[in-house]
Tab-separated table of C-alpha atoms in Angstrom:
chain	number	residue	atom	x	y	z
A	1	MET	CA	0.000	-0.019	-0.023
A	2	SER	CA	1.466	3.330	-1.095
A	3	LYS	CA	0.904	6.414	1.126
A	4	ASN	CA	0.925	8.493	-2.114
A	5	GLU	CA	-2.125	6.766	-3.578
A	6	VAL	CA	-5.400	8.647	-3.151
A	7	TYR	CA	-9.026	8.524	-4.164
A	8	LEU	CA	-10.424	11.700	-5.726
A	9	GLY	CA	-13.956	12.990	-5.086
A	10	ILE	CA	-15.723	15.590	-7.208
A	11	ASP	CA	-19.000	17.380	-6.529
A	12	THR	CA	-20.513	20.197	-8.531
A	13	SER	CA	-23.711	21.155	-6.725
A	14	CYS	CA	-25.960	24.180	-7.194
A	15	TYR	CA	-23.818	26.569	-5.154
A	16	THR	CA	-20.446	24.821	-4.412
A	17	THR	CA	-17.633	23.407	-6.498
A	18	SER	CA	-15.778	20.797	-4.416
A	19	VAL	CA	-12.912	18.323	-4.690
A	20	ALA	CA	-11.434	16.033	-2.011
A	21	LEU	CA	-8.715	13.421	-1.645
A	22	ILE	CA	-8.810	10.434	0.741
A	23	GLY	CA	-5.791	8.154	1.219
A	24	ARG	CA	-5.727	4.445	1.339
A	25	GLU	CA	-5.908	4.484	5.108
A	26	GLY	CA	-9.186	6.396	4.955
A	27	GLY	CA	-7.970	9.766	6.084
A	28	LEU	CA	-8.456	13.166	4.349
A	29	VAL	CA	-5.358	14.080	2.322
A	30	GLY	CA	-6.692	17.314	1.006
A	31	GLU	CA	-9.815	19.184	-0.089
A	32	ALA	CA	-10.773	22.469	-1.635
A	33	ARG	CA	-14.137	24.092	-2.373
A	34	ARG	CA	-15.411	27.309	-3.823
A	35	ILE	CA	-18.825	28.880	-3.246
A	36	LEU	CA	-20.541	29.971	-6.485
A	37	GLN	CA	-20.926	33.811	-6.700
A	38	VAL	CA	-24.390	35.254	-6.448
A	39	LYS	CA	-25.097	38.936	-7.037
A	40	PRO	CA	-26.133	40.866	-3.869
A	41	GLY	CA	-29.836	40.904	-3.302
A	42	CYS	CA	-30.405	37.785	-5.488
A	43	ARG	CA	-31.587	34.464	-4.191
A	44	GLY	CA	-30.049	32.011	-6.635
A	45	LEU	CA	-28.426	31.276	-10.001
A	46	GLN	CA	-29.602	29.923	-13.308
A	47	GLN	CA	-28.215	26.463	-14.226
A	48	SER	CA	-26.221	27.979	-17.128
A	49	GLU	CA	-24.411	30.257	-14.670
A	50	MET	CA	-23.712	27.310	-12.290
A	51	VAL	CA	-22.254	25.366	-15.207
A	52	PHE	CA	-20.053	28.293	-16.195
A	53	GLN	CA	-18.717	28.811	-12.706
A	54	HIS	CA	-18.097	25.130	-12.115
A	55	THR	CA	-16.181	24.855	-15.350
A	56	ARG	CA	-14.021	27.768	-14.337
A	57	ASN	CA	-13.530	26.592	-10.694
A	58	LEU	CA	-12.719	22.901	-11.169
A	59	PRO	CA	-9.223	23.233	-12.745
A	60	ILE	CA	-8.184	25.723	-10.069
A	61	LEU	CA	-9.331	23.465	-7.232
A	62	LEU	CA	-7.663	20.377	-8.729
A	63	GLU	CA	-4.406	22.201	-9.234
A	64	GLU	CA	-4.624	23.255	-5.576
A	65	VAL	CA	-4.972	19.661	-4.169
A	66	LEU	CA	-3.345	17.417	-6.740
A	67	LYS	CA	0.367	17.938	-6.125
A	68	LYS	CA	3.115	15.456	-6.737
A	69	PRO	CA	3.854	12.723	-5.652
A	70	LEU	CA	0.100	11.936	-5.168
A	71	LYS	CA	-1.349	9.369	-7.534
A	72	VAL	CA	-5.109	9.105	-8.064
A	73	ILE	CA	-6.159	5.439	-8.135
A	74	GLY	CA	-9.907	5.904	-8.286
A	75	ILE	CA	-12.553	8.611	-8.657
A	76	GLY	CA	-15.974	9.162	-7.057
A	77	VAL	CA	-18.339	11.780	-8.470
A	78	SER	CA	-21.873	13.186	-7.889
A	79	ALA	CA	-23.669	12.574	-11.167
A	80	ARG	CA	-27.165	13.657	-10.303
A	81	PRO	CA	-29.156	15.225	-7.409
A	82	ARG	CA	-30.910	12.087	-6.063
A	83	PRO	CA	-30.598	8.336	-6.449
A	84	LEU	CA	-33.525	8.158	-8.829
A	85	GLU	CA	-33.569	7.239	-12.571
A	86	ASP	CA	-35.213	10.548	-13.593
A	87	SER	CA	-32.998	12.746	-11.302
A	88	TYR	CA	-31.087	15.286	-13.477
A	89	MET	CA	-29.502	18.692	-13.177
A	90	PRO	CA	-27.004	20.261	-15.575
A	91	ALA	CA	-24.604	21.447	-12.812
A	92	PHE	CA	-23.585	17.877	-12.059
A	93	LEU	CA	-22.595	17.184	-15.683
A	94	VAL	CA	-19.532	19.413	-15.254
A	95	GLY	CA	-18.063	17.277	-12.498
A	96	LEU	CA	-19.221	14.054	-14.182
A	97	GLY	CA	-17.619	14.996	-17.504
A	98	LEU	CA	-14.293	15.792	-15.970
A	99	ALA	CA	-14.353	12.662	-13.805
A	100	ARG	CA	-15.076	10.400	-16.795
A	101	SER	CA	-12.240	12.105	-18.738
A	102	LEU	CA	-9.717	11.669	-15.952
A	103	ALA	CA	-10.708	8.071	-15.370
A	104	ALA	CA	-10.381	7.220	-19.033
A	105	VAL	CA	-7.010	8.929	-19.526
A	106	ASN	CA	-5.531	7.385	-16.388
A	107	GLU	CA	-7.215	4.011	-16.818
A	108	ILE	CA	-8.606	4.010	-13.252
A	109	PRO	CA	-12.082	3.093	-11.952
A	110	LEU	CA	-14.871	5.654	-11.705
A	111	TRP	CA	-17.823	5.336	-9.311
A	112	GLN	CA	-20.959	7.510	-9.838
A	113	ILE	CA	-23.304	8.342	-6.957
A	114	SER	CA	-25.968	11.003	-6.431
A	115	HIS	CA	-25.405	14.271	-4.575
A	116	GLN	CA	-27.687	13.032	-1.788
A	117	GLU	CA	-25.594	9.854	-1.512
A	118	ASN	CA	-22.476	11.984	-1.362
A	119	HIS	CA	-23.974	13.774	1.724
A	120	LEU	CA	-24.736	10.353	3.245
A	121	GLU	CA	-21.219	9.045	2.632
A	122	ALA	CA	-19.597	12.270	3.967
A	123	GLY	CA	-21.718	12.055	7.051
A	124	LEU	CA	-20.907	8.405	7.676
A	125	TRP	CA	-17.194	8.999	7.078
A	126	SER	CA	-16.929	12.073	9.263
A	127	ALA	CA	-19.297	10.972	12.113
A	128	GLN	CA	-18.012	7.429	12.056
A	129	GLY	CA	-21.503	6.072	12.192
A	130	PRO	CA	-24.170	5.041	12.683
A	131	ASP	CA	-22.889	1.516	12.373
A	132	ALA	CA	-26.295	0.034	11.793
A	133	ASP	CA	-28.078	-1.696	8.910
A	134	ARG	CA	-31.103	0.675	9.232
A	135	PHE	CA	-31.094	4.307	10.321
A	136	LEU	CA	-32.735	7.637	9.521
A	137	LEU	CA	-31.018	10.259	7.419
A	138	LEU	CA	-32.065	13.926	7.659
A	139	HIS	CA	-30.865	15.856	4.581
A	140	ALA	CA	-31.641	19.538	5.056
A	141	SER	CA	-30.269	22.048	2.556
A	142	GLY	CA	-31.276	24.749	0.083
A	143	GLY	CA	-32.798	22.262	-2.374
A	144	THR	CA	-33.735	19.360	-0.058
A	145	THR	CA	-35.563	18.743	3.152
A	146	ASP	CA	-35.841	14.954	3.269
A	147	LEU	CA	-36.121	12.437	6.104
A	148	LEU	CA	-35.016	9.104	4.591
A	149	LEU	CA	-34.857	5.551	5.688
A	150	ALA	CA	-31.299	4.307	4.894
A	151	GLU	CA	-30.925	0.568	4.615
A	152	LYS	CA	-27.551	-1.083	4.019
A	153	GLN	CA	-27.391	-3.479	0.990
A	154	THR	CA	-25.280	-6.513	0.427
A	155	ASP	CA	-22.811	-4.468	-1.727
A	156	SER	CA	-22.356	-1.990	1.177
A	157	THR	CA	-24.429	0.732	-0.583
A	158	TYR	CA	-27.500	2.185	1.025
A	159	ALA	CA	-31.063	2.110	-0.325
A	160	LEU	CA	-32.820	5.420	0.526
A	161	THR	CA	-36.558	5.551	0.950
A	162	GLN	CA	-38.580	8.702	1.679
A	163	ALA	CA	-39.980	8.639	5.204
A	164	GLY	CA	-40.774	12.325	5.664
A	165	GLY	CA	-39.941	15.834	4.544
A	166	SER	CA	-41.207	19.214	3.467
A	167	LYS	CA	-44.275	19.467	1.251
A	168	ASP	CA	-43.469	22.992	0.101
A	169	LEU	CA	-40.503	25.175	0.965
A	170	HIS	CA	-37.102	23.604	1.763
A	171	ALA	CA	-35.266	24.489	4.945
A	172	GLY	CA	-32.475	26.310	3.143
A	173	GLN	CA	-34.987	28.336	1.141
A	174	PHE	CA	-36.679	29.364	4.363
A	175	VAL	CA	-33.319	30.612	5.729
A	176	ASP	CA	-32.337	32.343	2.506
A	177	ARG	CA	-35.700	34.112	2.010
A	178	VAL	CA	-35.656	35.473	5.498
A	179	GLY	CA	-31.926	36.243	5.358
A	180	VAL	CA	-32.050	38.146	2.123
A	181	ALA	CA	-35.077	40.094	3.398
A	182	LEU	CA	-32.915	41.056	6.410
A	183	GLY	CA	-30.154	42.303	4.030
A	184	LEU	CA	-27.879	39.308	4.290
A	185	GLN	CA	-25.911	37.853	1.360
A	186	PHE	CA	-27.148	34.699	-0.338
A	187	PRO	CA	-26.715	31.939	0.742
A	188	ALA	CA	-27.549	33.335	4.157
A	189	GLY	CA	-27.117	30.437	6.496
A	190	ALA	CA	-23.767	31.447	8.105
A	191	ALA	CA	-24.659	35.083	8.427
A	192	LEU	CA	-28.038	34.302	9.875
A	193	GLU	CA	-26.459	32.035	12.546
A	194	GLN	CA	-24.080	34.856	13.457
A	195	LEU	CA	-26.895	37.351	13.631
A	196	ALA	CA	-28.970	35.033	15.895
A	197	ALA	CA	-26.015	34.642	18.258
A	198	THR	CA	-26.376	38.308	19.182
A	199	ALA	CA	-30.102	38.079	20.041
A	200	ALA	CA	-31.377	38.866	23.472
A	201	ASP	CA	-34.773	37.377	22.645
A	202	CYS	CA	-36.381	34.873	20.287
A	203	ILE	CA	-39.408	35.692	18.181
A	204	GLU	CA	-41.831	32.741	18.062
A	205	LEU	CA	-42.755	31.372	14.615
A	206	PRO	CA	-45.253	28.634	13.887
A	207	VAL	CA	-44.137	25.001	13.526
A	208	ALA	CA	-46.213	22.779	11.186
A	209	VAL	CA	-45.598	19.016	11.521
A	210	ARG	CA	-47.980	16.104	10.845
A	211	GLN	CA	-46.336	12.716	11.243
A	212	GLY	CA	-43.401	12.848	8.876
A	213	ASP	CA	-44.751	15.711	6.700
A	214	VAL	CA	-43.719	19.303	7.445
A	215	SER	CA	-44.545	22.708	6.006
A	216	LEU	CA	-42.118	25.612	6.051
A	217	SER	CA	-44.013	28.100	3.854
A	218	GLY	CA	-46.145	29.196	6.741
A	219	PRO	CA	-43.195	29.934	9.089
A	220	ALA	CA	-41.440	31.777	6.257
A	221	THR	CA	-44.470	33.918	5.491
A	222	ALA	CA	-44.833	34.734	9.179
A	223	ALA	CA	-41.205	35.732	9.411
A	224	LEU	CA	-41.388	37.995	6.401
A	225	ARG	CA	-44.495	39.689	7.810
A	226	LYS	CA	-42.582	40.355	11.066
A	227	ILE	CA	-39.743	41.982	9.095
A	228	GLU	CA	-42.292	44.293	7.423
A	229	ALA	CA	-43.682	45.115	10.883
A	230	GLY	CA	-40.171	46.115	12.100
A	231	ALA	CA	-39.189	43.059	14.149
A	232	ASP	CA	-35.752	42.924	15.718
A	233	PRO	CA	-33.457	41.226	13.088
A	234	ALA	CA	-31.429	39.214	15.612
A	235	ALA	CA	-34.459	38.016	17.511
A	236	LEU	CA	-36.118	36.971	14.211
A	237	ALA	CA	-33.006	35.127	13.170
A	238	ALA	CA	-33.053	33.237	16.467
A	239	GLY	CA	-36.756	32.490	15.810
A	240	VAL	CA	-35.920	30.940	12.399
A	241	GLN	CA	-33.345	28.684	13.981
A	242	TYR	CA	-35.725	27.509	16.676
A	243	ALA	CA	-38.570	26.944	14.215
A	244	LEU	CA	-36.369	24.723	12.019
A	245	ALA	CA	-34.772	22.833	14.890
A	246	GLU	CA	-38.147	22.125	16.482
A	247	THR	CA	-39.627	21.077	13.054
A	248	PHE	CA	-36.816	18.585	12.576
A	249	VAL	CA	-37.191	17.243	16.085
A	250	ARG	CA	-40.910	16.589	15.808
A	251	MET	CA	-40.584	15.037	12.403
A	252	ILE	CA	-37.771	12.672	13.465
A	253	ARG	CA	-39.522	11.832	16.696
A	254	ASN	CA	-42.692	10.783	14.821
A	255	VAL	CA	-40.975	8.707	12.195
A	256	ALA	CA	-38.550	7.087	14.652
A	257	ALA	CA	-41.440	5.862	16.792
A	258	GLN	CA	-43.406	4.611	13.762
A	259	LYS	CA	-40.463	2.652	12.299
A	260	GLU	CA	-38.781	1.791	15.618
A	261	ILE	CA	-35.426	3.215	14.478
A	262	PHE	CA	-33.428	5.236	16.987
A	263	ASP	CA	-30.328	6.390	15.104
A	264	VAL	CA	-30.393	9.457	12.891
A	265	LEU	CA	-27.629	11.022	10.765
A	266	LEU	CA	-27.776	14.714	10.094
A	267	VAL	CA	-26.415	16.135	6.774
A	268	GLY	CA	-26.812	19.203	4.673
A	269	GLY	CA	-25.852	22.813	5.130
A	270	VAL	CA	-28.834	23.748	7.321
A	271	VAL	CA	-27.809	21.286	10.012
A	272	SER	CA	-24.283	22.665	10.172
A	273	ASN	CA	-25.874	25.352	12.378
A	274	ALA	CA	-24.587	24.894	15.939
A	275	TYR	CA	-27.838	25.950	17.642
A	276	ILE	CA	-29.933	23.596	15.539
A	277	ARG	CA	-27.569	20.718	16.293
A	278	ARG	CA	-27.596	21.401	20.068
A	279	HIS	CA	-31.384	21.700	20.137
A	280	MET	CA	-31.901	18.500	18.247
A	281	ILE	CA	-29.419	16.424	20.326
A	282	GLU	CA	-31.005	17.608	23.603
A	283	LYS	CA	-34.598	17.105	22.542
A	284	LEU	CA	-34.113	13.752	20.770
A	285	ALA	CA	-32.089	12.339	23.652
A	286	LYS	CA	-35.179	12.509	25.788
A	287	ARG	CA	-36.748	9.958	23.311
A	288	ARG	CA	-33.484	7.930	23.347
A	289	ILE	CA	-32.811	8.800	19.770
A	290	ARG	CA	-29.104	8.918	19.045
A	291	VAL	CA	-27.985	11.745	16.759
A	292	TRP	CA	-24.903	11.293	14.571
A	293	ILE	CA	-23.319	14.550	13.337
A	294	PRO	CA	-20.382	14.989	10.948
A	295	GLU	CA	-17.832	17.684	11.565
A	296	SER	CA	-19.600	20.978	10.678
A	297	ARG	CA	-17.505	21.570	7.513
A	298	PHE	CA	-18.640	18.212	6.098
A	299	SER	CA	-22.359	18.996	6.573
A	300	PRO	CA	-22.670	21.553	3.728
A	301	ASP	CA	-21.915	20.628	0.116
A	302	ASN	CA	-18.429	19.022	-0.199
A	303	ALA	CA	-16.755	16.226	-2.125
A	304	ALA	CA	-15.559	14.161	0.855
A	305	GLY	CA	-18.512	11.745	0.427
A	306	CYS	CA	-17.638	10.949	-3.170
A	307	ALA	CA	-14.021	10.354	-2.191
A	308	ALA	CA	-15.043	8.216	0.769
A	309	TYR	CA	-17.362	6.170	-1.435
A	310	ALA	CA	-14.535	5.641	-3.937
A	311	PHE	CA	-12.219	4.647	-1.090
A	312	ARG	CA	-14.732	2.130	0.285
A	313	GLN	CA	-15.372	0.603	-3.113
A	314	GLY	CA	-11.750	0.656	-4.235
A	315	GLU	CA	-10.314	-0.850	-0.982
A	316	SER	CA	-12.904	-3.637	-1.064
A	317	SER	CA	-11.311	-4.837	-4.292
A	318	TYR	CA	-8.034	-5.378	-2.505
A	319	GLU	CA	-9.623	-7.598	0.216
């Protein structure tokens, strides 16, 4: 086994270009990522702009991490948003195209997974668990608010089945709509968390949960109305955090009881928020639900999951 041999992960999501390297002992050798640029006051990018920025960013990031004497022996890449046949988004074609080219030129294996599976793999790798055949996965981000049943397969992959989630607005969209209305830069998650940390009070917002189904459009509308009425920005930011954390807790609590599963892995940019994490751990512990949390930098979009998946698949071939 050579210490210079690494597995490369590539992820080109809606708002982050990411690459990562994992060595043959399973540790992170290097990683780099770049947030896509959004004009002030805007709440997103068109797919064509995402493709352009990813195409520009990827060579820079690869040059940053791929330095001699490292040798790439396998590649993992996010090829689509979700592990579904009809799941498609142009942004992921940038990373997939480069990964296929590198694999062909270097005659090395390529493993394709979905962006959602990349989050799962990054979470498992960073949190070192759950080591269970069945557990719940909460994926909360700008484009996803899913509670999934993860079931380990004979080939060590995981089948993901919808067990709950938002029926309207996604958690990250809730944060960003309120954040931009408060004058914060998109994506607003980190800035909103910093603002909430200065709050002396917390403005109450509604929480709408029925079994595994949640609604976030109502809380978002309530928050925007409070901004128009002159609400304290910090207290409102704290209210957004509480509403999201409590929404997640109630949804997980309901589904965990129904399916008799008491391990949950948290992934996605929204659950990198320290307050949301603490609230969930404390509340779910009362129901004896164990919460697994990756290091905060591996909750948002990153390529460590793709690299970890390639490592797991590649090393199994040596056994």
